[in-house]
Amino acid sequence: MFSYRHAFHAGNHADVLKHTTLIATLRHLMQKEAGITLIDTHAGAGLYRLDGDYTETGGEAKDGVVKLFAALRPLGKPPATAAPALAEYMDLIASFNPAGALRVYPGSPFVMHHLLRAESRDRLKLFELHPTDSKVLAANIAQLEAGRQIAVAREDGFEGIKAFLPPPPSATGSKRAALLMDPSYEVKTDYGRVSACIQEQLKRFPTGTYMVWYPIIPRPEAHDLPRRLKTLSNQSKRPWLNATLAIGQDPTHGPEDRPGLTASGMFVINPPHTLKAVLQAALPQMLAVLGRGRGQGQTVDSGG
Ligand code: SAM
C-alpha cells in the first residue's frame, strides 16, 4: 500500500494544475476576513528537493514546474507575461527558492501554510498516513513554529476529517472550510472512498469548498470519479468546476516505454465564482508550455 512516494512526482504537470487551482481558490476565499479551516487529507511530506535522489530518479518536475520556469521566467532573462493564476503559482514557488535556481518544491501543506493569515485565526489540519512521510512532514512543519495553527496527524485522512467538519465558527460566527483531497490512488478503493467521503461531507457541511485531484488514466474507476462527483454536487444543489490538463505522450518515448501519467483533473465543489475565468486564462498557457505530443488538451467545465 505504501509504495507511492510523492517525492518522485513533486512538481510534475499534475502538481502544476493542482497547486495553481489550490492557490487561486484559497486566494479568493482569503478575501473575506473571517478565519477559515484548511484541511489536507493526503498531505505528503510537505517539502521536496528538486535536486534530490528521488526527484532525480523520477525527474517528473522537469516536465512540469522546471519547464514552466524555463519558459516563462528564464534565469538571467526577462520574464514572459504569465496568466495571473500561473504568475501567482510561480511567485509562490519562487519564494521557496530565493537564490533563483529551483531546488525546493513546496507540497500542498506548505502552499496552504504560505497563504494562512495568522491574524484571522485560520487553521490548517494535515493528514498523512505513510510512516516516513508523516515523520518528515511533522519535522518540516515543526520548523515553522506555527504552534496550534497547524496540526499534523498520522491518520487516515478520509476518516480523520470527520472530527473537523463542520468546522468551528470563526470570530464572526461563520463556519468556513476548504479541503484538498489528493490521494495517490495506488489502491483501487481510493476512488470509491473519495466519492463516499465527499457524499458524507456534503451532507454534514454543504457549504465547504472541496477540491479533489484525480488521475486521467484508462481505468473505469478513474473515468467514473469526476462523473460521480458531478452527480453528487448536482444532487446537493452545489456548484462545481472541473479542470483537466493533458500534456500528451512524450514523443521521445518508444512504444515499449511506460508512458507515466500524462493527464489529470481537479474537481472543485463550491468553487469561487471567479475560478472558471481564472483557469480559462491559465490552462491554455500551461498547455502551451508543458504540452509535448499526441493527446494534449485542457478543459474547464462548470455547472450547478
Ligand atoms: N497533497 C500532496 C501535495 O500536493 O503536495 C501530495 C500527496 S500524495 C499525492 C498522496 C499522499 O497520501 C501520499 O504521501 C500517501 O502516503 C498519503 N496517503 C495514502 N493513503 C492515505 C490515507 N488514507 N490518509 C492519509 N494519507 C494517505
Short mmCIF file of C-alpha atoms in Angstrom, two decimals, residues 9-292:
data_model
loop_
_atom_site.label_atom_id
_atom_site.label_comp_id
_atom_site.label_asym_id
_atom_site.label_seq_id
_atom_site.Cartn_x
_atom_site.Cartn_y
_atom_site.Cartn_z
CA HIS A 9 6.36 13.23 -8.71
CA ALA A 10 6.78 16.57 -6.95
CA GLY A 11 6.47 19.50 -9.35
CA ASN A 12 5.12 17.45 -12.24
CA HIS A 13 2.30 18.64 -14.55
CA ALA A 14 -0.32 17.30 -12.13
CA ASP A 15 1.17 19.36 -9.29
CA VAL A 16 1.20 22.44 -11.54
CA LEU A 17 -2.54 22.03 -12.22
CA LYS A 18 -3.36 21.07 -8.62
CA HIS A 19 -1.38 23.79 -6.88
CA THR A 20 -2.36 26.55 -9.33
CA THR A 21 -6.03 25.68 -8.72
CA LEU A 22 -5.46 25.43 -4.96
CA ILE A 23 -3.77 28.84 -4.77
CA ALA A 24 -6.38 30.58 -6.96
CA THR A 25 -9.20 29.07 -4.85
CA LEU A 26 -7.67 29.91 -1.48
CA ARG A 27 -6.65 33.43 -2.52
CA HIS A 28 -10.29 34.13 -3.31
CA LEU A 29 -11.55 32.61 -0.05
CA MET A 30 -9.00 34.67 1.88
CA GLN A 31 -10.50 37.90 0.57
CA LYS A 32 -13.09 37.51 3.31
CA GLU A 33 -11.75 38.47 6.68
CA ALA A 34 -13.35 35.63 8.65
CA GLY A 35 -11.00 32.80 9.60
CA ILE A 36 -11.10 29.55 7.68
CA THR A 37 -10.19 25.92 8.41
CA LEU A 38 -7.99 24.37 5.71
CA ILE A 39 -7.73 20.58 5.52
CA ASP A 40 -5.31 18.46 3.52
CA THR A 41 -6.47 14.83 3.71
CA HIS A 42 -3.38 13.41 1.94
CA ALA A 43 -0.59 15.82 2.75
CA GLY A 44 2.63 14.06 1.67
CA ALA A 45 6.00 15.13 3.09
CA GLY A 46 5.42 18.87 2.68
CA LEU A 47 8.71 19.92 1.08
CA TYR A 48 10.67 18.23 -1.70
CA ARG A 49 14.18 18.69 -3.04
CA LEU A 50 14.16 19.11 -6.78
CA ASP A 51 17.85 18.22 -6.85
CA GLY A 52 17.48 15.22 -4.51
CA ASP A 53 17.73 11.49 -5.22
CA TYR A 54 14.00 10.85 -5.51
CA THR A 55 13.28 13.62 -7.96
CA GLU A 56 16.43 12.85 -9.94
CA THR A 57 15.21 9.26 -10.38
CA GLY A 58 11.67 10.18 -11.36
CA GLY A 59 12.59 13.51 -12.86
CA GLU A 60 8.95 14.48 -13.32
CA ALA A 61 9.50 18.11 -12.32
CA LYS A 62 11.49 18.63 -15.49
CA ASP A 63 8.29 18.15 -17.50
CA GLY A 64 6.38 20.35 -15.05
CA VAL A 65 7.49 23.24 -12.87
CA VAL A 66 11.07 23.28 -14.21
CA LYS A 67 9.83 23.59 -17.80
CA LEU A 68 7.37 26.30 -16.77
CA PHE A 69 10.08 28.42 -15.16
CA ALA A 70 12.47 27.86 -18.08
CA ALA A 71 9.80 29.11 -20.50
CA LEU A 72 8.22 31.93 -18.50
CA ARG A 73 10.92 33.00 -16.03
CA PRO A 74 14.27 32.01 -17.53
CA LEU A 75 17.21 32.75 -15.25
CA GLY A 76 19.05 35.89 -16.30
CA LYS A 77 16.48 36.82 -18.95
CA PRO A 78 13.34 38.98 -18.84
CA PRO A 79 10.24 37.01 -17.78
CA ALA A 80 7.38 36.38 -20.20
CA THR A 81 3.88 37.57 -19.36
CA ALA A 82 2.04 34.86 -17.46
CA ALA A 83 -1.69 34.49 -16.79
CA PRO A 84 -2.40 35.84 -13.27
CA ALA A 85 -3.03 32.42 -11.67
CA LEU A 86 0.13 30.99 -13.19
CA ALA A 87 2.10 34.06 -12.10
CA GLU A 88 0.81 33.61 -8.52
CA TYR A 89 1.79 29.94 -8.60
CA MET A 90 5.28 30.77 -9.85
CA ASP A 91 5.65 33.61 -7.31
CA LEU A 92 4.86 31.17 -4.53
CA ILE A 93 7.32 28.53 -5.82
CA ALA A 94 9.97 31.24 -6.34
CA SER A 95 9.59 32.40 -2.72
CA PHE A 96 10.88 28.96 -1.64
CA ASN A 97 13.88 29.39 -3.97
CA PRO A 98 15.31 32.82 -3.16
CA ALA A 99 18.65 32.06 -4.85
CA GLY A 100 16.89 31.74 -8.21
CA ALA A 101 17.51 28.12 -9.28
CA LEU A 102 14.67 25.71 -8.46
CA ARG A 103 15.89 23.46 -5.66
CA VAL A 104 12.85 23.14 -3.40
CA TYR A 105 9.26 22.34 -4.27
CA PRO A 106 6.55 23.11 -1.69
CA GLY A 107 3.85 20.46 -1.45
CA SER A 108 0.26 21.33 -0.63
CA PRO A 109 0.83 21.74 3.17
CA PHE A 110 3.42 24.45 2.52
CA VAL A 111 1.36 26.04 -0.25
CA MET A 112 -1.53 26.26 2.23
CA HIS A 113 0.66 27.47 5.07
CA HIS A 114 2.04 30.21 2.82
CA LEU A 115 -1.50 31.56 2.40
CA LEU A 116 -2.58 31.27 6.06
CA ARG A 117 -3.31 34.53 7.86
CA ALA A 118 -2.20 34.39 11.48
CA GLU A 119 -4.35 37.37 12.45
CA SER A 120 -7.52 35.75 11.05
CA ARG A 121 -7.22 32.61 13.14
CA ASP A 122 -7.01 30.41 10.05
CA ARG A 123 -6.26 26.80 10.90
CA LEU A 124 -4.54 24.05 8.92
CA LYS A 125 -5.15 20.33 9.53
CA LEU A 126 -2.85 17.86 7.79
CA PHE A 127 -3.27 14.10 7.47
CA GLU A 128 -0.53 11.78 6.22
CA LEU A 129 -0.56 8.03 6.77
CA HIS A 130 2.85 6.98 5.38
CA PRO A 131 5.16 6.28 8.35
CA THR A 132 8.21 8.01 6.83
CA ASP A 133 6.43 10.87 5.08
CA SER A 134 4.37 11.69 8.16
CA LYS A 135 7.58 11.98 10.22
CA VAL A 136 9.22 14.18 7.58
CA LEU A 137 6.05 16.27 7.36
CA ALA A 138 5.90 16.71 11.14
CA ALA A 139 9.58 17.76 11.20
CA ASN A 140 9.11 20.20 8.29
CA ILE A 141 6.04 21.73 9.93
CA ALA A 142 7.77 21.95 13.35
CA GLN A 143 10.35 24.29 11.78
CA LEU A 144 7.57 26.77 11.02
CA GLU A 145 6.89 27.17 14.75
CA ALA A 146 3.25 27.75 13.89
CA GLY A 147 2.00 26.36 17.21
CA ARG A 148 -1.66 25.42 17.31
CA GLN A 149 -2.37 26.98 13.94
CA ILE A 150 -1.21 23.77 12.21
CA ALA A 151 -1.97 20.21 13.30
CA VAL A 152 -0.34 17.13 11.74
CA ALA A 153 -1.94 13.71 12.23
CA ARG A 154 -0.62 10.34 11.15
CA GLU A 155 -4.13 9.17 10.42
CA ASP A 156 -6.37 8.09 7.59
CA GLY A 157 -7.45 11.41 6.08
CA PHE A 158 -10.81 10.06 4.87
CA GLU A 159 -11.73 9.21 8.48
CA GLY A 160 -9.82 11.97 10.27
CA ILE A 161 -11.71 14.85 8.67
CA LYS A 162 -14.91 13.82 10.40
CA ALA A 163 -13.60 15.47 13.57
CA PHE A 164 -13.09 18.79 11.77
CA LEU A 165 -16.19 19.19 9.61
CA PRO A 166 -18.31 21.17 10.11
CA PRO A 167 -15.52 23.48 11.28
CA PRO A 168 -15.72 25.57 14.47
CA PRO A 169 -17.24 29.01 13.95
CA SER A 170 -14.88 31.91 13.28
CA ALA A 171 -14.86 35.06 15.44
CA THR A 172 -17.73 36.41 13.34
CA GLY A 173 -19.73 33.23 13.80
CA SER A 174 -19.37 31.96 10.22
CA LYS A 175 -18.21 28.41 9.57
CA ARG A 176 -15.73 28.26 6.71
CA ALA A 177 -13.59 25.38 5.48
CA ALA A 178 -11.73 24.35 2.34
CA LEU A 179 -10.44 20.85 1.84
CA LEU A 180 -7.93 19.31 -0.57
CA MET A 181 -8.34 15.58 -1.19
CA ASP A 182 -5.33 14.30 -3.06
CA PRO A 183 -4.90 10.53 -2.65
CA SER A 184 -2.30 8.61 -4.63
CA TYR A 185 -4.98 6.20 -5.98
CA GLU A 186 -2.43 3.40 -5.77
CA VAL A 187 -5.22 1.27 -4.33
CA LYS A 188 -8.36 0.99 -6.43
CA THR A 189 -10.55 1.53 -3.39
CA ASP A 190 -9.35 5.16 -3.15
CA TYR A 191 -11.80 6.13 -5.93
CA GLY A 192 -14.80 4.80 -4.01
CA ARG A 193 -13.53 6.25 -0.75
CA VAL A 194 -13.21 9.71 -2.31
CA SER A 195 -16.79 9.77 -3.54
CA ALA A 196 -18.21 8.22 -0.34
CA CYS A 197 -16.31 10.75 1.76
CA ILE A 198 -17.40 13.73 -0.36
CA GLN A 199 -21.00 12.49 -0.28
CA GLU A 200 -20.93 12.30 3.51
CA GLN A 201 -19.22 15.67 3.96
CA LEU A 202 -21.64 17.40 1.59
CA LYS A 203 -24.40 16.27 3.96
CA ARG A 204 -22.52 17.33 7.10
CA PHE A 205 -21.17 20.59 5.73
CA PRO A 206 -22.69 21.51 2.34
CA THR A 207 -21.06 24.96 2.07
CA GLY A 208 -17.44 23.80 2.30
CA THR A 209 -15.12 24.14 -0.68
CA TYR A 210 -13.97 20.66 -1.69
CA MET A 211 -11.04 20.21 -4.11
CA VAL A 212 -10.40 16.70 -5.39
CA TRP A 213 -7.43 15.81 -7.58
CA TYR A 214 -7.77 12.72 -9.79
CA PRO A 215 -5.66 11.00 -12.45
CA ILE A 216 -6.96 10.63 -16.00
CA ILE A 217 -5.97 7.09 -16.86
CA PRO A 218 -7.66 4.23 -18.75
CA ARG A 219 -9.30 2.66 -15.71
CA PRO A 220 -13.08 2.57 -15.21
CA GLU A 221 -12.91 3.84 -11.61
CA ALA A 222 -10.81 6.84 -12.68
CA HIS A 223 -13.14 7.60 -15.56
CA ASP A 224 -16.19 7.43 -13.30
CA LEU A 225 -14.89 9.60 -10.46
CA PRO A 226 -15.46 13.08 -11.97
CA ARG A 227 -18.90 11.96 -13.21
CA ARG A 228 -19.78 10.71 -9.76
CA LEU A 229 -18.60 13.97 -8.16
CA LYS A 230 -20.70 15.91 -10.66
CA THR A 231 -23.75 13.84 -9.74
CA LEU A 232 -23.13 14.33 -6.01
CA SER A 233 -22.76 18.10 -6.48
CA ASN A 234 -25.92 18.31 -8.56
CA GLN A 235 -27.86 16.19 -6.07
CA SER A 236 -26.77 18.54 -3.28
CA LYS A 237 -27.50 21.55 -5.50
CA ARG A 238 -23.94 22.78 -5.13
CA PRO A 239 -21.97 24.48 -7.92
CA TRP A 240 -18.92 22.63 -9.28
CA LEU A 241 -15.98 23.13 -11.59
CA ASN A 242 -13.87 20.50 -13.35
CA ALA A 243 -10.49 21.44 -14.83
CA THR A 244 -8.34 18.98 -16.76
CA LEU A 245 -4.86 19.15 -18.21
CA ALA A 246 -3.41 16.54 -20.58
CA ILE A 247 0.18 17.16 -21.65
CA GLY A 248 0.20 14.30 -24.18
CA GLN A 249 2.62 11.44 -24.79
CA ASP A 250 6.34 12.09 -24.62
CA PRO A 251 7.37 11.80 -28.30
CA THR A 252 10.86 10.63 -27.28
CA HIS A 253 9.41 7.51 -25.63
CA GLY A 254 9.44 4.26 -27.57
CA PRO A 255 6.28 2.09 -27.81
CA GLU A 256 7.61 -0.27 -25.12
CA ASP A 257 8.23 2.55 -22.59
CA ARG A 258 5.65 3.05 -19.87
CA PRO A 259 4.06 6.41 -20.59
CA GLY A 260 3.65 7.56 -16.96
CA LEU A 261 0.83 9.90 -16.01
CA THR A 262 0.02 12.30 -18.84
CA ALA A 263 -3.27 13.84 -17.67
CA SER A 264 -5.18 14.74 -14.53
CA GLY A 265 -8.08 16.79 -13.25
CA MET A 266 -9.16 18.97 -10.37
CA PHE A 267 -12.81 18.81 -9.36
CA VAL A 268 -13.91 21.69 -7.13
CA ILE A 269 -17.26 21.76 -5.33
CA ASN A 270 -18.45 25.23 -4.25
CA PRO A 271 -15.67 26.92 -6.25
CA PRO A 272 -15.16 30.68 -6.07
CA HIS A 273 -17.28 32.30 -8.81
CA THR A 274 -14.05 33.74 -10.26
CA LEU A 275 -12.27 30.39 -10.63
CA LYS A 276 -13.57 29.44 -14.06
CA ALA A 277 -12.34 32.61 -15.78
CA VAL A 278 -9.06 32.45 -13.87
CA LEU A 279 -8.35 28.87 -15.00
CA GLN A 280 -9.60 29.52 -18.54
CA ALA A 281 -6.84 32.11 -18.77
CA ALA A 282 -4.15 29.94 -17.16
CA LEU A 283 -4.69 26.47 -18.62
CA PRO A 284 -4.02 27.27 -22.31
CA GLN A 285 -0.70 28.82 -21.27
CA MET A 286 0.12 25.82 -19.08
CA LEU A 287 -0.57 23.56 -22.02
CA ALA A 288 1.39 25.72 -24.49
CA VAL A 289 4.46 25.29 -22.29
CA LEU A 290 4.00 21.73 -20.98
CA GLY A 291 2.27 20.07 -23.96
CA ARG A 292 4.60 17.71 -25.79
#
